[in-house]
JSON list of C-alpha atoms in Angstrom, two decimals:
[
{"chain": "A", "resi": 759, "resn": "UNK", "atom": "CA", "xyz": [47.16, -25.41, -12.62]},
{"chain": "A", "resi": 760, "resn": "UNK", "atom": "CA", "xyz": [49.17, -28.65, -11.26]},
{"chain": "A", "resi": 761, "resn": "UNK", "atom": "CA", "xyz": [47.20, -30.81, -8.85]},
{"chain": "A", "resi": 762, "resn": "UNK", "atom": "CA", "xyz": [47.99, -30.19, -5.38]},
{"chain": "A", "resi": 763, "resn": "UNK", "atom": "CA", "xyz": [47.97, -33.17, -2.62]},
{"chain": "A", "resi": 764, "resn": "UNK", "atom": "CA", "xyz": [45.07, -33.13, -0.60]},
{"chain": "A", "resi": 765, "resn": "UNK", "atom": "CA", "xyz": [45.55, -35.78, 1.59]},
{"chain": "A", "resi": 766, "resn": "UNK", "atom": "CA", "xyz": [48.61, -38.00, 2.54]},
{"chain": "A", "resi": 767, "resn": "UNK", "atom": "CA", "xyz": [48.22, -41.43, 4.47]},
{"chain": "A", "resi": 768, "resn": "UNK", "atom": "CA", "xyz": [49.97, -43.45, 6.48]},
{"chain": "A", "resi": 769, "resn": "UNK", "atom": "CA", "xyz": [51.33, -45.50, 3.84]},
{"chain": "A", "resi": 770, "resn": "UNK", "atom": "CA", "xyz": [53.38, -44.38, 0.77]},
{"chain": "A", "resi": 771, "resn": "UNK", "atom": "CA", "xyz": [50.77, -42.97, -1.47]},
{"chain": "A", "resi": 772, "resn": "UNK", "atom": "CA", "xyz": [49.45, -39.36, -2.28]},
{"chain": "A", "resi": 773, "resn": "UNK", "atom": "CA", "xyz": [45.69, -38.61, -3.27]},
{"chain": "A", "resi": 774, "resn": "UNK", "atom": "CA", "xyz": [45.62, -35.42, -5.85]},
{"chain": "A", "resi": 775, "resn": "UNK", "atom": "CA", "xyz": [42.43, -34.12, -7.49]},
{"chain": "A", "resi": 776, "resn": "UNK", "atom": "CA", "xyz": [42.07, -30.89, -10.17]},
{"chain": "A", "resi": 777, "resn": "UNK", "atom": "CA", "xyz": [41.21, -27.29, -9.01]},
{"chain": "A", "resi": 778, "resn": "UNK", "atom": "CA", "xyz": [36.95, -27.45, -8.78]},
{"chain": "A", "resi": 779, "resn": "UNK", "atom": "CA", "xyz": [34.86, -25.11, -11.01]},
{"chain": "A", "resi": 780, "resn": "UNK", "atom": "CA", "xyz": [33.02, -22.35, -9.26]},
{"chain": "A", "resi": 781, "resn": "UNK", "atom": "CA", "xyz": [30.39, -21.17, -12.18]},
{"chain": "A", "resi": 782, "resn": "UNK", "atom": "CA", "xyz": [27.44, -22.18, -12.99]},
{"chain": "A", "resi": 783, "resn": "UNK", "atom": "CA", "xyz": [27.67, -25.73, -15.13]},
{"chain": "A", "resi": 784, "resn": "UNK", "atom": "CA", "xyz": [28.77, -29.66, -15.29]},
{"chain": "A", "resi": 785, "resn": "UNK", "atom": "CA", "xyz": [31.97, -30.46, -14.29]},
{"chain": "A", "resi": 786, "resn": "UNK", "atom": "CA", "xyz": [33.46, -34.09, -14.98]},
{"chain": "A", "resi": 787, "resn": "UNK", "atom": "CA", "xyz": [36.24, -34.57, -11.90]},
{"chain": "A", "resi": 788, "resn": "UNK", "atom": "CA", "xyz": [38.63, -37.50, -11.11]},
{"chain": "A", "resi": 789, "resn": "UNK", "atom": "CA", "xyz": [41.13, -38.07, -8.72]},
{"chain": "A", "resi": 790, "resn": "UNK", "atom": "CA", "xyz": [43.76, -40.87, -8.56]},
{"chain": "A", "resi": 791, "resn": "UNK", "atom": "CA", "xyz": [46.54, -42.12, -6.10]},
{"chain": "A", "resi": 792, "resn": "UNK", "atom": "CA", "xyz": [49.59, -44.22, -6.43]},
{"chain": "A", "resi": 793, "resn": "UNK", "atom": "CA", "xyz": [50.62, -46.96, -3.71]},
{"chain": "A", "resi": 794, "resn": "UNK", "atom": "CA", "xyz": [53.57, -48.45, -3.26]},
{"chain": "A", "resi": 795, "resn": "UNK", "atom": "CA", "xyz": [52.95, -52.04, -1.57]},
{"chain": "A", "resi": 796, "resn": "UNK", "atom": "CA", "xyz": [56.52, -54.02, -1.44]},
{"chain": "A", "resi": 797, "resn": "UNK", "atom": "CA", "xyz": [57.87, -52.40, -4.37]},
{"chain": "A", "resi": 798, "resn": "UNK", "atom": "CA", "xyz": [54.79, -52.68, -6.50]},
{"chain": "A", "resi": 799, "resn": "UNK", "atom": "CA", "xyz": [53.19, -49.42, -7.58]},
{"chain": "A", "resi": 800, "resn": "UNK", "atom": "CA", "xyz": [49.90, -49.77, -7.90]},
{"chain": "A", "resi": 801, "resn": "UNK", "atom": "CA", "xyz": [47.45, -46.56, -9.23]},
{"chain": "A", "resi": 802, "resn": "UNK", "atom": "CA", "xyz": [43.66, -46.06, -8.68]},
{"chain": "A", "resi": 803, "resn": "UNK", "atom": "CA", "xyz": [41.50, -43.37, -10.68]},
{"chain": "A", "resi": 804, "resn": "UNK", "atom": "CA", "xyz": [37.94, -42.35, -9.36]},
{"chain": "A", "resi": 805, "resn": "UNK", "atom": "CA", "xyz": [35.89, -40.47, -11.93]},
{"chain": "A", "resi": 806, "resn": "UNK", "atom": "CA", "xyz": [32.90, -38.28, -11.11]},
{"chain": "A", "resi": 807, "resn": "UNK", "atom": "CA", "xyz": [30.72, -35.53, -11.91]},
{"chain": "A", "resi": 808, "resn": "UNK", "atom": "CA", "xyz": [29.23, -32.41, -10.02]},
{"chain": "A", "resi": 809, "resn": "UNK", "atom": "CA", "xyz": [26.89, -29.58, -11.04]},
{"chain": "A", "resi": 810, "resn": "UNK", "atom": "CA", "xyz": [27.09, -26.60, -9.36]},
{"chain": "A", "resi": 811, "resn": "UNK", "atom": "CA", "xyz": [23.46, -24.58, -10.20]},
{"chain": "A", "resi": 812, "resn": "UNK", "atom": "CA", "xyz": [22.54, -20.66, -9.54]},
{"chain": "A", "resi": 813, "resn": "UNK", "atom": "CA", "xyz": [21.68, -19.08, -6.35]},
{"chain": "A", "resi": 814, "resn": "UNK", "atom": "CA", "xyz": [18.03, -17.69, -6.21]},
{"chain": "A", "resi": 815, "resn": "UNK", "atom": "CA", "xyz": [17.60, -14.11, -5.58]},
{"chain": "A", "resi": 816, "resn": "UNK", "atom": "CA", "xyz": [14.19, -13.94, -4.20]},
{"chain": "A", "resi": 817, "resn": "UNK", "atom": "CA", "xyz": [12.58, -10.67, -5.36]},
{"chain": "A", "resi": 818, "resn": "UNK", "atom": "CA", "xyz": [9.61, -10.20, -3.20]},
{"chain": "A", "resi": 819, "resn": "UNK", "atom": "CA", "xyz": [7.06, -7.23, -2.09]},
{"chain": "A", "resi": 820, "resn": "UNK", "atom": "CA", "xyz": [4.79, -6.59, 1.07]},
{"chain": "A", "resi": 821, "resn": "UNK", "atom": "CA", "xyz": [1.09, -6.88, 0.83]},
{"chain": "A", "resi": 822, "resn": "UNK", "atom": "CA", "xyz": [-0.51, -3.82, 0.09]},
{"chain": "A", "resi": 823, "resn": "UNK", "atom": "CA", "xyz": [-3.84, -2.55, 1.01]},
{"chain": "A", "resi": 824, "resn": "UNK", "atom": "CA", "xyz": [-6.23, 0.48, -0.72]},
{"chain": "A", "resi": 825, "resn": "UNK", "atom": "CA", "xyz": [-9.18, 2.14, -1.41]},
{"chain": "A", "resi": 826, "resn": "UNK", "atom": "CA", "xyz": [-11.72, 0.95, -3.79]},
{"chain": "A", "resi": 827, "resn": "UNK", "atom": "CA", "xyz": [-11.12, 4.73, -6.71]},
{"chain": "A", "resi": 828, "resn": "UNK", "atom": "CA", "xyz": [-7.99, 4.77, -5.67]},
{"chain": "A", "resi": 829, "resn": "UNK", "atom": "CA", "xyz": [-4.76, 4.84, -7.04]},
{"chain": "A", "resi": 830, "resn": "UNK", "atom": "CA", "xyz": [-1.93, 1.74, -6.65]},
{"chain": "A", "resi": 831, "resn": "UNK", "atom": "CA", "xyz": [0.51, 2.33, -3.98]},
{"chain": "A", "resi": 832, "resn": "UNK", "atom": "CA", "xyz": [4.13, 2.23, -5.23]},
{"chain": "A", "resi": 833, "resn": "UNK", "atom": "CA", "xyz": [5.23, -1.40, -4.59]},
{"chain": "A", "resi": 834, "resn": "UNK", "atom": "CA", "xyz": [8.42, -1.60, -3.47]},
{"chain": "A", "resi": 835, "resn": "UNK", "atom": "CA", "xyz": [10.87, -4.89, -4.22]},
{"chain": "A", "resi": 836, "resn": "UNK", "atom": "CA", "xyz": [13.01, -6.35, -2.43]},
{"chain": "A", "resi": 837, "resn": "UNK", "atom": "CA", "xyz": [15.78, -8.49, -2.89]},
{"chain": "A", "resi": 838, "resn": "UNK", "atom": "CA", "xyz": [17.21, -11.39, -0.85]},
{"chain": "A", "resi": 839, "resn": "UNK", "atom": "CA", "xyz": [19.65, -14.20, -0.98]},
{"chain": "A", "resi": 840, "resn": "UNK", "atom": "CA", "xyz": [23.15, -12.93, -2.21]},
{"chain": "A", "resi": 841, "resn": "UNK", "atom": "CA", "xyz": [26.19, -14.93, -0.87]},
{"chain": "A", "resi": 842, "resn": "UNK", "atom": "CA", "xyz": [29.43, -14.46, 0.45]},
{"chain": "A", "resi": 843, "resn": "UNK", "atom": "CA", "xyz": [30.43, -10.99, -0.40]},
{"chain": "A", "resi": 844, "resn": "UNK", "atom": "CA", "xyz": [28.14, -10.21, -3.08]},
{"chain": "A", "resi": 845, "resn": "UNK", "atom": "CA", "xyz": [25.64, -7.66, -3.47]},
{"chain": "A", "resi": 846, "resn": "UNK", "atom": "CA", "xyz": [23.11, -6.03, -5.24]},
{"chain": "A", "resi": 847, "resn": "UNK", "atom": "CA", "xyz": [25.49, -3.87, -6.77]},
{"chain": "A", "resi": 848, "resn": "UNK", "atom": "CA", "xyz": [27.89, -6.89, -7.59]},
{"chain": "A", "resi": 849, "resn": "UNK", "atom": "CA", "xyz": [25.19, -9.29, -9.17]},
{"chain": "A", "resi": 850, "resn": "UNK", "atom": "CA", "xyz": [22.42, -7.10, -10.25]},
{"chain": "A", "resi": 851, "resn": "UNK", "atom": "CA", "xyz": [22.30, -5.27, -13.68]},
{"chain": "A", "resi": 852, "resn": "UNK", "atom": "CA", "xyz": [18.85, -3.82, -13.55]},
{"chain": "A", "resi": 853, "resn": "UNK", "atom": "CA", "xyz": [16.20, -4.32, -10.68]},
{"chain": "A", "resi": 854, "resn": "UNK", "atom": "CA", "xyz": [12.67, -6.46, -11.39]},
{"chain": "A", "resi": 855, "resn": "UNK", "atom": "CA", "xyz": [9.23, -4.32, -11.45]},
{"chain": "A", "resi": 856, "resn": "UNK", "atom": "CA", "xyz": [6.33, -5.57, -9.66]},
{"chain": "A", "resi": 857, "resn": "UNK", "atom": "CA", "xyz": [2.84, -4.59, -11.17]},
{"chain": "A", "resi": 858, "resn": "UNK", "atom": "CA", "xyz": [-0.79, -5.41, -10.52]},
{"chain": "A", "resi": 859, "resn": "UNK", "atom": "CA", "xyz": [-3.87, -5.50, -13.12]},
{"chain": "A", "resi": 860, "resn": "UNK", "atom": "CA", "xyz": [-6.37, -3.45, -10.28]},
{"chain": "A", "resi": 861, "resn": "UNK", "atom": "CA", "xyz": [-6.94, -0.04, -11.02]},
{"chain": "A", "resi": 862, "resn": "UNK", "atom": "CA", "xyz": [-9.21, 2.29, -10.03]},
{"chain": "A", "resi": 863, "resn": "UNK", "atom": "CA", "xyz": [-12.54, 0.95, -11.03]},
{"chain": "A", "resi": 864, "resn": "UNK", "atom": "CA", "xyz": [-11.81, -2.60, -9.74]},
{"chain": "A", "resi": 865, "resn": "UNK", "atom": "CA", "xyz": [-13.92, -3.90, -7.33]},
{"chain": "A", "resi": 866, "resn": "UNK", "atom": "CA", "xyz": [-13.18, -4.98, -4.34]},
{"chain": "A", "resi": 867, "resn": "UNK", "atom": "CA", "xyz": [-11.07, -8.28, -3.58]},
{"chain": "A", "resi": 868, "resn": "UNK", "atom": "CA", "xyz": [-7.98, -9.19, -3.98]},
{"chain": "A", "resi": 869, "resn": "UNK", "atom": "CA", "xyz": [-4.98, -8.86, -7.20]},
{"chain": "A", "resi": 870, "resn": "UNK", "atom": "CA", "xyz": [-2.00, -10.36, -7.51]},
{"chain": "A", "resi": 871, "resn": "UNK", "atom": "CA", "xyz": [1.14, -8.38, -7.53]},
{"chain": "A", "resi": 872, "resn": "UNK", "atom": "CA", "xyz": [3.45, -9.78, -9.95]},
{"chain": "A", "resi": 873, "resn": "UNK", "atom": "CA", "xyz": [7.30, -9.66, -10.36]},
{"chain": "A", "resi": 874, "resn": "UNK", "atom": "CA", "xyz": [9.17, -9.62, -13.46]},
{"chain": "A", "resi": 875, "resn": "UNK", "atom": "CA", "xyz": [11.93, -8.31, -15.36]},
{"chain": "A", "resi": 876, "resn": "UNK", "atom": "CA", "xyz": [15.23, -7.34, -14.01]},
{"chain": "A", "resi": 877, "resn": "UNK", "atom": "CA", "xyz": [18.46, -8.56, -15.45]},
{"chain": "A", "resi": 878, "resn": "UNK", "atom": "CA", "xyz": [21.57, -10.37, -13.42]},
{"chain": "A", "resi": 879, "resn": "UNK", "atom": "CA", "xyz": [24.81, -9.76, -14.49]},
{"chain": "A", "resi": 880, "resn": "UNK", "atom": "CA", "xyz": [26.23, -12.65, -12.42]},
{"chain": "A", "resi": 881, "resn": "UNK", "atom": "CA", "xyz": [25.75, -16.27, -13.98]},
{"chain": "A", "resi": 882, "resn": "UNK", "atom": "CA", "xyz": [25.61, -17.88, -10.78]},
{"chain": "A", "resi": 883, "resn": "UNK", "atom": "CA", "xyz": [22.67, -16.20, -9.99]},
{"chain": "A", "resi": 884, "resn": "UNK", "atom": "CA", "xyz": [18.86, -16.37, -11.29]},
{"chain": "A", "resi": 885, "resn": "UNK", "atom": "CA", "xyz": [15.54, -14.37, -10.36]},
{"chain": "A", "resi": 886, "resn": "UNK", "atom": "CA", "xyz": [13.03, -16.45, -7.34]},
{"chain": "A", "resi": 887, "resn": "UNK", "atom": "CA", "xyz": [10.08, -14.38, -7.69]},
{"chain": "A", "resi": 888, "resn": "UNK", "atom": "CA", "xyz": [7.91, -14.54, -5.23]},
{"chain": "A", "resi": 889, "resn": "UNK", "atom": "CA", "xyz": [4.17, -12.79, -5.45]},
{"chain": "A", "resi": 890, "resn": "UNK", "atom": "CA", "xyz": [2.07, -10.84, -3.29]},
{"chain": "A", "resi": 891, "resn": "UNK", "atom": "CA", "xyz": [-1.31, -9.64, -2.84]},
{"chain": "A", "resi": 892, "resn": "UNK", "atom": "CA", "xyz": [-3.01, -6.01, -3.44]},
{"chain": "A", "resi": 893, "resn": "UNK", "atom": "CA", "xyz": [-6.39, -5.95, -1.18]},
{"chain": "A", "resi": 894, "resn": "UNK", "atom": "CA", "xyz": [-8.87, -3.54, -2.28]},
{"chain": "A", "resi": 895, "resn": "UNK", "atom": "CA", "xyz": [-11.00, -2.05, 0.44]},
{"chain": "A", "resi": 896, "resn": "UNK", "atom": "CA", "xyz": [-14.59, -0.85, 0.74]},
{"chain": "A", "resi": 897, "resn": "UNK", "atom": "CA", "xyz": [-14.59, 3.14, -0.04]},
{"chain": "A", "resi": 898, "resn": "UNK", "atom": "CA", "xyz": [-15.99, 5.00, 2.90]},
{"chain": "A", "resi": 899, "resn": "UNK", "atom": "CA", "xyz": [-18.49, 7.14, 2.40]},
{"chain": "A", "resi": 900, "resn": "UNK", "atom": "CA", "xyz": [-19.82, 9.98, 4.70]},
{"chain": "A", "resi": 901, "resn": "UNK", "atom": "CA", "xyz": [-23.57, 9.84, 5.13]},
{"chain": "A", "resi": 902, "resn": "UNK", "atom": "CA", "xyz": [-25.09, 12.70, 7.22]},
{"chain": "A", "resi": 903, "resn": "UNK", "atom": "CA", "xyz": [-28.65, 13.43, 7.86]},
{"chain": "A", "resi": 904, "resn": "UNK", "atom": "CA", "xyz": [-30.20, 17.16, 6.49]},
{"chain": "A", "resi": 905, "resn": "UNK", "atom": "CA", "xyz": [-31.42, 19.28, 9.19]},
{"chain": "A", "resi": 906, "resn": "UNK", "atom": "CA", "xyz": [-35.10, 19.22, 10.04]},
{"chain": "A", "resi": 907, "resn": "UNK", "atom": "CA", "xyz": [-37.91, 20.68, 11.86]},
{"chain": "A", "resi": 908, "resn": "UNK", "atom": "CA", "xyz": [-41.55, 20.97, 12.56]},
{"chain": "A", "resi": 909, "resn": "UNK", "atom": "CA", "xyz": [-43.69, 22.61, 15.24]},
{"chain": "A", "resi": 910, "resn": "UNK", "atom": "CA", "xyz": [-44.80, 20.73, 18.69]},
{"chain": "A", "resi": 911, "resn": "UNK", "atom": "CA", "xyz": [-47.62, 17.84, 18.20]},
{"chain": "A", "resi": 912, "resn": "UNK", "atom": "CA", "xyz": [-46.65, 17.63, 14.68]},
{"chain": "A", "resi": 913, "resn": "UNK", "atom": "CA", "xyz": [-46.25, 14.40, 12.90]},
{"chain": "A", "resi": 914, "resn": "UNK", "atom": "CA", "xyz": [-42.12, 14.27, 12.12]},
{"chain": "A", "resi": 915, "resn": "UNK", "atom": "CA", "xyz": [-41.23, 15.79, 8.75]},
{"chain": "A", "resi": 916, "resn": "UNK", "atom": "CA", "xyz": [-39.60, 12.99, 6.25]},
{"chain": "A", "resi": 917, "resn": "UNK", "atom": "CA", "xyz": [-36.28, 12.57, 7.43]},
{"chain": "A", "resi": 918, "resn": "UNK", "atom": "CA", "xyz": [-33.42, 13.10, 4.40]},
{"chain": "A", "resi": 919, "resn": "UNK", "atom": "CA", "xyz": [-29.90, 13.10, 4.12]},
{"chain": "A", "resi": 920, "resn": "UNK", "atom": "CA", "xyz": [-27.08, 13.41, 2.02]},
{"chain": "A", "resi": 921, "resn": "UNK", "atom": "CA", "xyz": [-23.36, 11.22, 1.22]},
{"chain": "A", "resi": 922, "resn": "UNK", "atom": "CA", "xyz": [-19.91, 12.32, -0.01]},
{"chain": "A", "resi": 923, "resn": "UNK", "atom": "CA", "xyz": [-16.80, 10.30, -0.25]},
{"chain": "A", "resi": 924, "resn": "UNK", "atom": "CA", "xyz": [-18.65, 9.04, -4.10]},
{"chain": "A", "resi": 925, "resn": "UNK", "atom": "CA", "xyz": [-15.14, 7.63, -6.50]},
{"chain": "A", "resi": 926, "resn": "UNK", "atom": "CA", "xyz": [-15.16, 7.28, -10.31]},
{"chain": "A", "resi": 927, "resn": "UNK", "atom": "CA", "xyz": [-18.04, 9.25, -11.10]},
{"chain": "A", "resi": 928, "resn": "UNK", "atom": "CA", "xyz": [-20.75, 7.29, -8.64]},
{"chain": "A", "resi": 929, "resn": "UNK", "atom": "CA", "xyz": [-23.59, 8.81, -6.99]},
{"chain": "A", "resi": 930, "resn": "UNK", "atom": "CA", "xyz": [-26.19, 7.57, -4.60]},
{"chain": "A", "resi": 931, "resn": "UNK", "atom": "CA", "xyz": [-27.29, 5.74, -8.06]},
{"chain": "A", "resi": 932, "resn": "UNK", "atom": "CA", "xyz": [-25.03, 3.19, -6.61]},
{"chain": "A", "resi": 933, "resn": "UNK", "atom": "CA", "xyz": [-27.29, 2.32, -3.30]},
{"chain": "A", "resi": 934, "resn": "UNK", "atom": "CA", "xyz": [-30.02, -1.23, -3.79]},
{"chain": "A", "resi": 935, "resn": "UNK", "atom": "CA", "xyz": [-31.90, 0.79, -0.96]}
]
């Protein structure tokens, strides 16, 4: 494509530089000018270089909270940062997955969730994944005392009681006291 004058000044002389890239990549650039100074031409050439690198889609999740015996919630990603008039549906070939090693039996705490995959199918684009946190929670249990009686002036019977709410397979073996 011929150079087109992008700026004119007062004097006789013309500044033209090439069409710029707009992908991903290095680009070498110059631009010149020609000035005529009492019949003398005279030219100057500038040479540079620009890189133009990819957006970041940031692929994130909200923190979750559960149960301790139960099951993950189904994390849900979200993506962020397209330009212009792109989209998900423009730039994005398959969406990223976000996973978490808890499971049932793990204890309470924390666990990362974790993004990967997904697969762009715009070069000026690349994944910003950004992780979250899965709390696991106490399970409740539901303690609740057995019925009792005695007779008046009696000493009180020993008081008992049972739970429910157990997970995994536990039992009362679980309680220290």
């Amino acid at each position: 494509k011929p150079a087109v004058p992008v700026c004119v000044c007062d004097f006789p002389a013309t500044v033209q530089a090439r069409a710029m890239g707009t992908v991903v990549g290095e680009y070498a650039t110059s631009a010149s000018f020609t000035v005529t100074i009492e019949g003398q031409r005279y030219t100057f050439t500038a040479n540079s270089s620009y890189r133009i690198v990819p957006a970041g889609i940031i692929a994130t999740t909200r923190e979750y909270t559960r149960s301790y015996g139960a099951a993950n919630p189904n994390f849900y990603v979200v993506l962020e940062g397209f330009l212009g008039k792109d989209d998900e549906a423009s730039v994005v070939q398959t969406r990223p997955t976000a996973s978490c090693t808890a499971d049932r039996m793990s204890p309470v705490g924390e666990y990362a969730i974790t993004l990967s995959g997904g697969e762009l199918k715009d070069p000026n684009y690349t994944w910003d994944y950004r992780p979250s946190v899965l709390r696991v929670n106490e399970a409740r249990l539901m303690v609740m005392a057995d019925d009792a009686t005695r007779r008046q002036g009696e000493a009180n019977p020993a008081f008992t009681f049972h739970c429910s709410g157990f997970v995994n397979g536990e039992d009362e073996s679980v309680f220290t006291s």
